[in-house]
mmCIF file of C-alpha atoms and ligand atoms in Angstrom:
data_model
loop_
_atom_site.group_PDB
_atom_site.id
_atom_site.type_symbol
_atom_site.label_atom_id
_atom_site.label_comp_id
_atom_site.label_asym_id
_atom_site.label_seq_id
_atom_site.Cartn_x
_atom_site.Cartn_y
_atom_site.Cartn_z
ATOM 1 C CA MET A 59 0.471 0.190 0.217
ATOM 2 C CA PRO A 60 1.410 3.565 -0.637
ATOM 3 C CA GLN A 61 3.159 5.126 2.045
ATOM 4 C CA HIS A 62 0.444 7.985 1.978
ATOM 5 C CA TYR A 63 -2.536 5.690 2.081
ATOM 6 C CA LYS A 64 -1.034 4.198 4.701
ATOM 7 C CA LYS A 65 -0.808 7.421 6.583
ATOM 8 C CA HIS A 66 -4.794 8.512 5.276
ATOM 9 C CA LEU A 67 -5.334 5.479 7.523
ATOM 10 C CA LYS A 68 -3.717 6.290 11.139
ATOM 11 C CA TYR A 69 -5.435 9.133 11.226
ATOM 12 C CA LEU A 70 -8.480 7.828 10.416
ATOM 13 C CA ASN A 71 -8.436 5.238 13.175
ATOM 14 C CA GLY A 72 -6.928 8.005 15.363
ATOM 15 C CA PHE A 73 -10.624 9.846 14.041
ATOM 16 C CA ILE A 74 -12.857 6.837 14.353
ATOM 17 C CA GLN A 75 -11.344 5.993 18.634
ATOM 18 C CA SER A 76 -11.208 9.766 19.358
ATOM 19 C CA PRO A 77 -12.766 12.233 17.052
ATOM 20 C CA ARG A 78 -12.212 15.354 19.592
ATOM 21 C CA SER A 79 -8.408 15.339 20.204
ATOM 22 C CA ILE A 80 -7.368 14.144 16.404
ATOM 23 C CA GLY A 81 -10.177 16.356 15.180
ATOM 24 C CA THR A 82 -8.959 16.017 11.560
ATOM 25 C CA LEU A 83 -9.193 12.951 8.972
ATOM 26 C CA ILE A 84 -5.876 13.803 6.604
ATOM 27 C CA PRO A 85 -2.782 15.067 7.678
ATOM 28 C CA SER A 86 -2.294 19.061 6.898
ATOM 29 C CA SER A 87 -1.008 19.668 3.325
ATOM 30 C CA PRO A 88 2.664 20.770 1.885
ATOM 31 C CA THR A 89 0.735 24.486 0.968
ATOM 32 C CA LEU A 90 -0.592 24.255 5.355
ATOM 33 C CA CYS A 91 2.983 23.436 6.525
ATOM 34 C CA LYS A 92 5.009 25.826 4.398
ATOM 35 C CA ALA A 93 2.270 28.763 5.255
ATOM 36 C CA MET A 94 2.308 28.184 9.056
ATOM 37 C CA ILE A 95 6.544 27.658 8.420
ATOM 38 C CA ALA A 96 6.312 31.144 6.319
ATOM 39 C CA GLU A 97 4.963 32.730 9.464
ATOM 40 C CA MET A 98 8.522 32.917 10.953
ATOM 41 C CA ASP A 99 11.331 34.697 10.809
ATOM 42 C CA TRP A 100 14.183 31.681 10.202
ATOM 43 C CA GLN A 101 17.569 33.674 10.822
ATOM 44 C CA GLN A 102 17.342 33.681 14.460
ATOM 45 C CA ALA A 103 20.061 31.121 15.627
ATOM 46 C CA ASP A 104 19.155 29.411 18.995
ATOM 47 C CA LEU A 105 15.448 29.201 18.729
ATOM 48 C CA LYS A 106 13.546 26.944 21.309
ATOM 49 C CA VAL A 107 10.404 25.933 19.540
ATOM 50 C CA ALA A 108 7.604 23.907 20.666
ATOM 51 C CA GLU A 109 5.165 22.504 18.388
ATOM 52 C CA LEU A 110 1.425 20.857 19.780
ATOM 53 C CA GLY A 111 -0.366 18.522 18.567
ATOM 54 C CA ALA A 112 2.711 17.012 16.392
ATOM 55 C CA GLY A 113 0.390 14.131 14.914
ATOM 56 C CA ASP A 114 2.482 11.732 12.428
ATOM 57 C CA GLY A 115 5.366 14.514 11.921
ATOM 58 C CA VAL A 116 3.699 16.329 8.813
ATOM 59 C CA LEU A 117 4.579 20.077 10.211
ATOM 60 C CA THR A 118 7.591 18.335 12.584
ATOM 61 C CA LYS A 119 9.808 17.608 9.371
ATOM 62 C CA HIS A 120 9.379 21.032 7.771
ATOM 63 C CA LEU A 121 10.359 22.976 11.148
ATOM 64 C CA LEU A 122 13.323 20.755 11.144
ATOM 65 C CA LYS A 123 13.747 21.972 7.825
ATOM 66 C CA ALA A 124 13.429 25.827 8.358
ATOM 67 C CA MET A 125 15.674 25.818 11.799
ATOM 68 C CA SER A 126 18.493 26.909 12.071
ATOM 69 C CA GLU A 127 21.195 23.506 13.957
ATOM 70 C CA ASP A 128 21.790 25.291 17.232
ATOM 71 C CA SER A 129 17.907 25.670 17.415
ATOM 72 C CA LYS A 130 15.830 22.302 19.083
ATOM 73 C CA LEU A 131 12.716 21.652 18.612
ATOM 74 C CA CYS A 132 10.163 20.204 21.404
ATOM 75 C CA ALA A 133 6.721 17.776 19.610
ATOM 76 C CA TYR A 134 4.210 17.310 22.257
ATOM 77 C CA GLU A 135 1.864 14.654 20.992
ATOM 78 C CA ILE A 136 -0.764 12.241 23.022
ATOM 79 C CA ASN A 137 -2.154 9.704 21.084
ATOM 80 C CA PRO A 138 0.509 6.545 21.094
ATOM 81 C CA LEU A 139 -1.342 6.199 17.414
ATOM 82 C CA PHE A 140 1.461 8.598 16.323
ATOM 83 C CA PHE A 141 4.717 7.460 18.813
ATOM 84 C CA GLU A 142 6.608 5.274 16.427
ATOM 85 C CA ASP A 143 5.928 7.795 13.563
ATOM 86 C CA LEU A 144 8.000 10.501 16.324
ATOM 87 C CA ASP A 145 10.354 8.828 17.104
ATOM 88 C CA HIS A 146 11.774 7.265 13.885
ATOM 89 C CA ILE A 147 12.580 11.387 12.891
ATOM 90 C CA ASP A 148 16.250 11.033 13.012
ATOM 91 C CA ASP A 149 17.173 14.436 14.057
ATOM 92 C CA ALA A 150 19.068 15.533 17.269
ATOM 93 C CA ARG A 151 17.572 18.700 17.285
ATOM 94 C CA LEU A 152 14.187 16.990 18.161
ATOM 95 C CA HIS A 153 12.216 16.336 21.766
ATOM 96 C CA VAL A 154 9.041 14.302 21.180
ATOM 97 C CA CYS A 155 7.408 15.311 24.636
ATOM 98 C CA LYS A 156 4.558 12.095 25.151
ATOM 99 C CA ILE A 157 2.562 14.419 27.249
ATOM 100 C CA SER A 158 0.226 17.025 27.029
ATOM 101 C CA ALA A 159 0.534 20.684 26.297
ATOM 102 C CA GLU A 160 -1.266 21.528 29.146
ATOM 103 C CA LYS A 161 2.173 20.475 30.745
ATOM 104 C CA LEU A 162 3.881 23.301 28.416
ATOM 105 C CA ASP A 163 6.039 24.680 31.388
ATOM 106 C CA GLN A 164 9.251 25.696 28.898
ATOM 107 C CA PRO A 165 10.410 29.260 27.428
ATOM 108 C CA PHE A 166 9.740 28.380 24.146
ATOM 109 C CA ASN A 167 10.439 31.507 21.558
ATOM 110 C CA VAL A 168 7.811 30.108 19.187
ATOM 111 C CA ILE A 169 4.800 27.700 19.731
ATOM 112 C CA PHE A 170 2.981 26.266 16.478
ATOM 113 C CA SER A 171 -0.179 24.477 17.091
ATOM 114 C CA CYS A 172 -1.790 21.932 15.122
ATOM 115 C CA LEU A 173 -4.377 21.416 18.509
ATOM 116 C CA PRO A 174 -8.357 20.925 17.162
ATOM 117 C CA PHE A 175 -9.108 23.624 20.126
ATOM 118 C CA LEU A 176 -12.891 23.895 19.078
ATOM 119 C CA SER A 177 -13.491 19.677 19.777
ATOM 120 C CA LEU A 178 -10.826 19.977 22.679
ATOM 121 C CA PRO A 179 -12.541 20.268 26.148
ATOM 122 C CA LEU A 180 -12.553 24.139 26.746
ATOM 123 C CA ARG A 181 -10.928 23.481 30.171
ATOM 124 C CA VAL A 182 -8.195 22.380 28.276
ATOM 125 C CA SER A 183 -7.894 24.423 25.210
ATOM 126 C CA LEU A 184 -8.498 27.879 27.467
ATOM 127 C CA LYS A 185 -5.194 26.169 30.007
ATOM 128 C CA ILE A 186 -2.792 26.022 26.700
ATOM 129 C CA LEU A 187 -3.813 29.162 25.449
ATOM 130 C CA GLN A 188 -3.085 30.738 29.133
ATOM 131 C CA SER A 189 0.309 28.651 29.331
ATOM 132 C CA VAL A 190 0.999 30.163 25.752
ATOM 133 C CA MET A 191 0.570 33.274 26.509
ATOM 134 C CA LYS A 192 2.190 33.305 29.864
ATOM 135 C CA ILE A 193 5.364 31.855 27.918
ATOM 136 C CA LEU A 194 5.515 34.359 25.242
ATOM 137 C CA GLN A 195 4.994 37.294 27.118
ATOM 138 C CA LYS A 196 8.153 36.544 28.415
ATOM 139 C CA THR A 197 10.286 35.329 25.735
ATOM 140 C CA GLY A 198 8.219 38.099 23.118
ATOM 141 C CA GLY A 199 7.788 35.182 20.472
ATOM 142 C CA CYS A 200 5.501 34.527 18.538
ATOM 143 C CA PHE A 201 2.509 31.492 18.341
ATOM 144 C CA VAL A 202 1.332 30.131 14.704
ATOM 145 C CA LEU A 203 -2.273 27.912 14.578
ATOM 146 C CA PHE A 204 -4.314 26.817 11.933
ATOM 147 C CA GLN A 205 -7.727 26.246 12.735
ATOM 148 C CA TYR A 206 -10.661 24.896 9.766
ATOM 149 C CA THR A 207 -13.388 27.934 11.197
ATOM 150 C CA GLN A 208 -12.642 31.044 12.499
ATOM 151 C CA LYS A 209 -14.770 30.393 15.515
ATOM 152 C CA MET A 210 -11.723 30.513 17.899
ATOM 153 C CA GLU A 211 -10.764 34.391 17.535
ATOM 154 C CA ARG A 212 -12.858 35.669 20.365
ATOM 155 C CA VAL A 213 -11.338 33.009 22.647
ATOM 156 C CA LEU A 214 -7.917 33.556 20.411
ATOM 157 C CA SER A 215 -8.729 37.954 20.825
ATOM 158 C CA ARG A 216 -8.501 37.320 24.776
ATOM 159 C CA TYR A 217 -5.259 36.475 25.029
ATOM 160 C CA PHE A 218 -3.488 37.260 21.736
ATOM 161 C CA ASP A 219 -3.232 40.247 19.106
ATOM 162 C CA TRP A 220 -3.570 38.136 15.649
ATOM 163 C CA GLU A 221 -3.072 38.043 11.996
ATOM 164 C CA ARG A 222 -5.297 35.273 10.010
ATOM 165 C CA LYS A 223 -4.633 34.062 6.652
ATOM 166 C CA LEU A 224 -6.980 31.489 4.574
ATOM 167 C CA VAL A 225 -5.200 28.316 3.208
ATOM 168 C CA MET A 226 -7.007 26.656 0.715
ATOM 169 C CA LYS A 227 -5.105 23.867 -0.599
ATOM 170 C CA ASN A 228 -5.778 21.823 2.574
ATOM 171 C CA PHE A 229 -9.215 19.295 2.919
ATOM 172 C CA PRO A 230 -10.684 21.254 4.586
ATOM 173 C CA PRO A 231 -9.267 24.587 4.070
ATOM 174 C CA ALA A 232 -7.809 26.194 6.678
ATOM 175 C CA TYR A 233 -7.386 29.012 8.545
ATOM 176 C CA VAL A 234 -3.508 30.031 9.735
ATOM 177 C CA TYR A 235 -3.645 32.648 12.514
ATOM 178 C CA ARG A 236 0.277 34.440 13.727
ATOM 179 C CA CYS A 237 -0.731 35.472 17.122
ATOM 180 C CA THR A 238 1.479 37.845 20.174
ATOM 181 C CA PRO A 239 0.595 38.178 23.499
ATOM 182 C CA LYS A 240 -1.867 41.137 23.437
ATOM 183 C CA GLY A 241 0.322 44.487 23.918
ATOM 184 C CA ILE A 242 3.099 42.654 22.742
ATOM 185 C CA SER A 243 4.199 43.875 18.777
ATOM 186 C CA SER A 244 6.473 41.996 16.913
HETATM 187 C C1 SAM B 371 -6.021 18.214 14.030
HETATM 188 S S1 SAM B 371 -4.265 17.238 13.924
HETATM 189 C C2 SAM B 371 -2.735 17.910 13.655
HETATM 190 C C3 SAM B 371 -1.419 16.518 13.552
HETATM 191 C C4 SAM B 371 -0.788 17.136 12.745
HETATM 192 N N1 SAM B 371 0.570 17.764 13.177
HETATM 193 C C5 SAM B 371 -1.047 17.860 11.668
HETATM 194 O O1 SAM B 371 -1.022 18.501 11.219
HETATM 195 O O2 SAM B 371 -1.774 16.774 10.611
HETATM 196 C C6 SAM B 371 -4.069 17.220 15.680
HETATM 197 C C7 SAM B 371 -3.490 16.524 16.466
HETATM 198 O O3 SAM B 371 -3.495 17.203 17.760
HETATM 199 C C8 SAM B 371 -3.054 15.740 19.402
HETATM 200 N N2 SAM B 371 -3.457 16.396 20.497
HETATM 201 C C9 SAM B 371 -4.555 16.827 21.307
HETATM 202 N N3 SAM B 371 -5.042 17.272 22.567
HETATM 203 C C10 SAM B 371 -3.748 17.377 22.403
HETATM 204 C C11 SAM B 371 -2.996 17.552 23.657
HETATM 205 N N4 SAM B 371 -3.389 18.191 24.831
HETATM 206 N N5 SAM B 371 -1.583 17.693 23.934
HETATM 207 C C12 SAM B 371 -0.853 17.349 22.782
HETATM 208 N N6 SAM B 371 -1.484 16.730 21.522
HETATM 209 C C13 SAM B 371 -2.841 16.788 21.209
HETATM 210 C C14 SAM B 371 -3.943 14.376 17.875
HETATM 211 O O4 SAM B 371 -3.424 13.267 18.686
HETATM 212 C C15 SAM B 371 -3.897 14.576 16.917
HETATM 213 O O5 SAM B 371 -2.462 14.080 16.803
#
């Protein structure tokens, strides 16, 4: 079976087992990953990057390609279905964190999220967004996420100033948000 069908099957299985936590039937498209990467200035050396909801590592690989040699990436994922794929990414800059993004507590310069905030329990989404805001207030960094609808905007506006872009070449089309904690411009 071709590799990309196997990947799609994994997401489909994950969705059947826990639809609210996976939030999608297929991985993000290369166009969506590139649109997220384009939100950051990758010239900076020594960045500490977080990725929330890494799945099978589709965005993780794009991040590693963009990052400098001395930067570090912590990829958070809770579904064991994806652990093997993430463990197979052979890059010393990557640390796979098999814990919930609710436990986020390090001084990251930039945080990427693929989490389905709308379908997660509200308590969990708010806890993660508050942690992201507090971390980035200290480091002066930015938060890049995608969502399939604009329904998160009211909640995002509680914590962040943001800009939005629409990426059509994804299933379904997705909005990419670049956010900075309220009161901090970048
Ligand atoms: C929409 S999928 C994104 C997967 C992949 N990054 C992509 O872009 O295709 C969301 C991922 O978030 C993970 N996830 C859900 N809740 C999480 C949490 N609290 N902490 C870490 N990962 C979580 C799910 O298991 C799933 O792999």
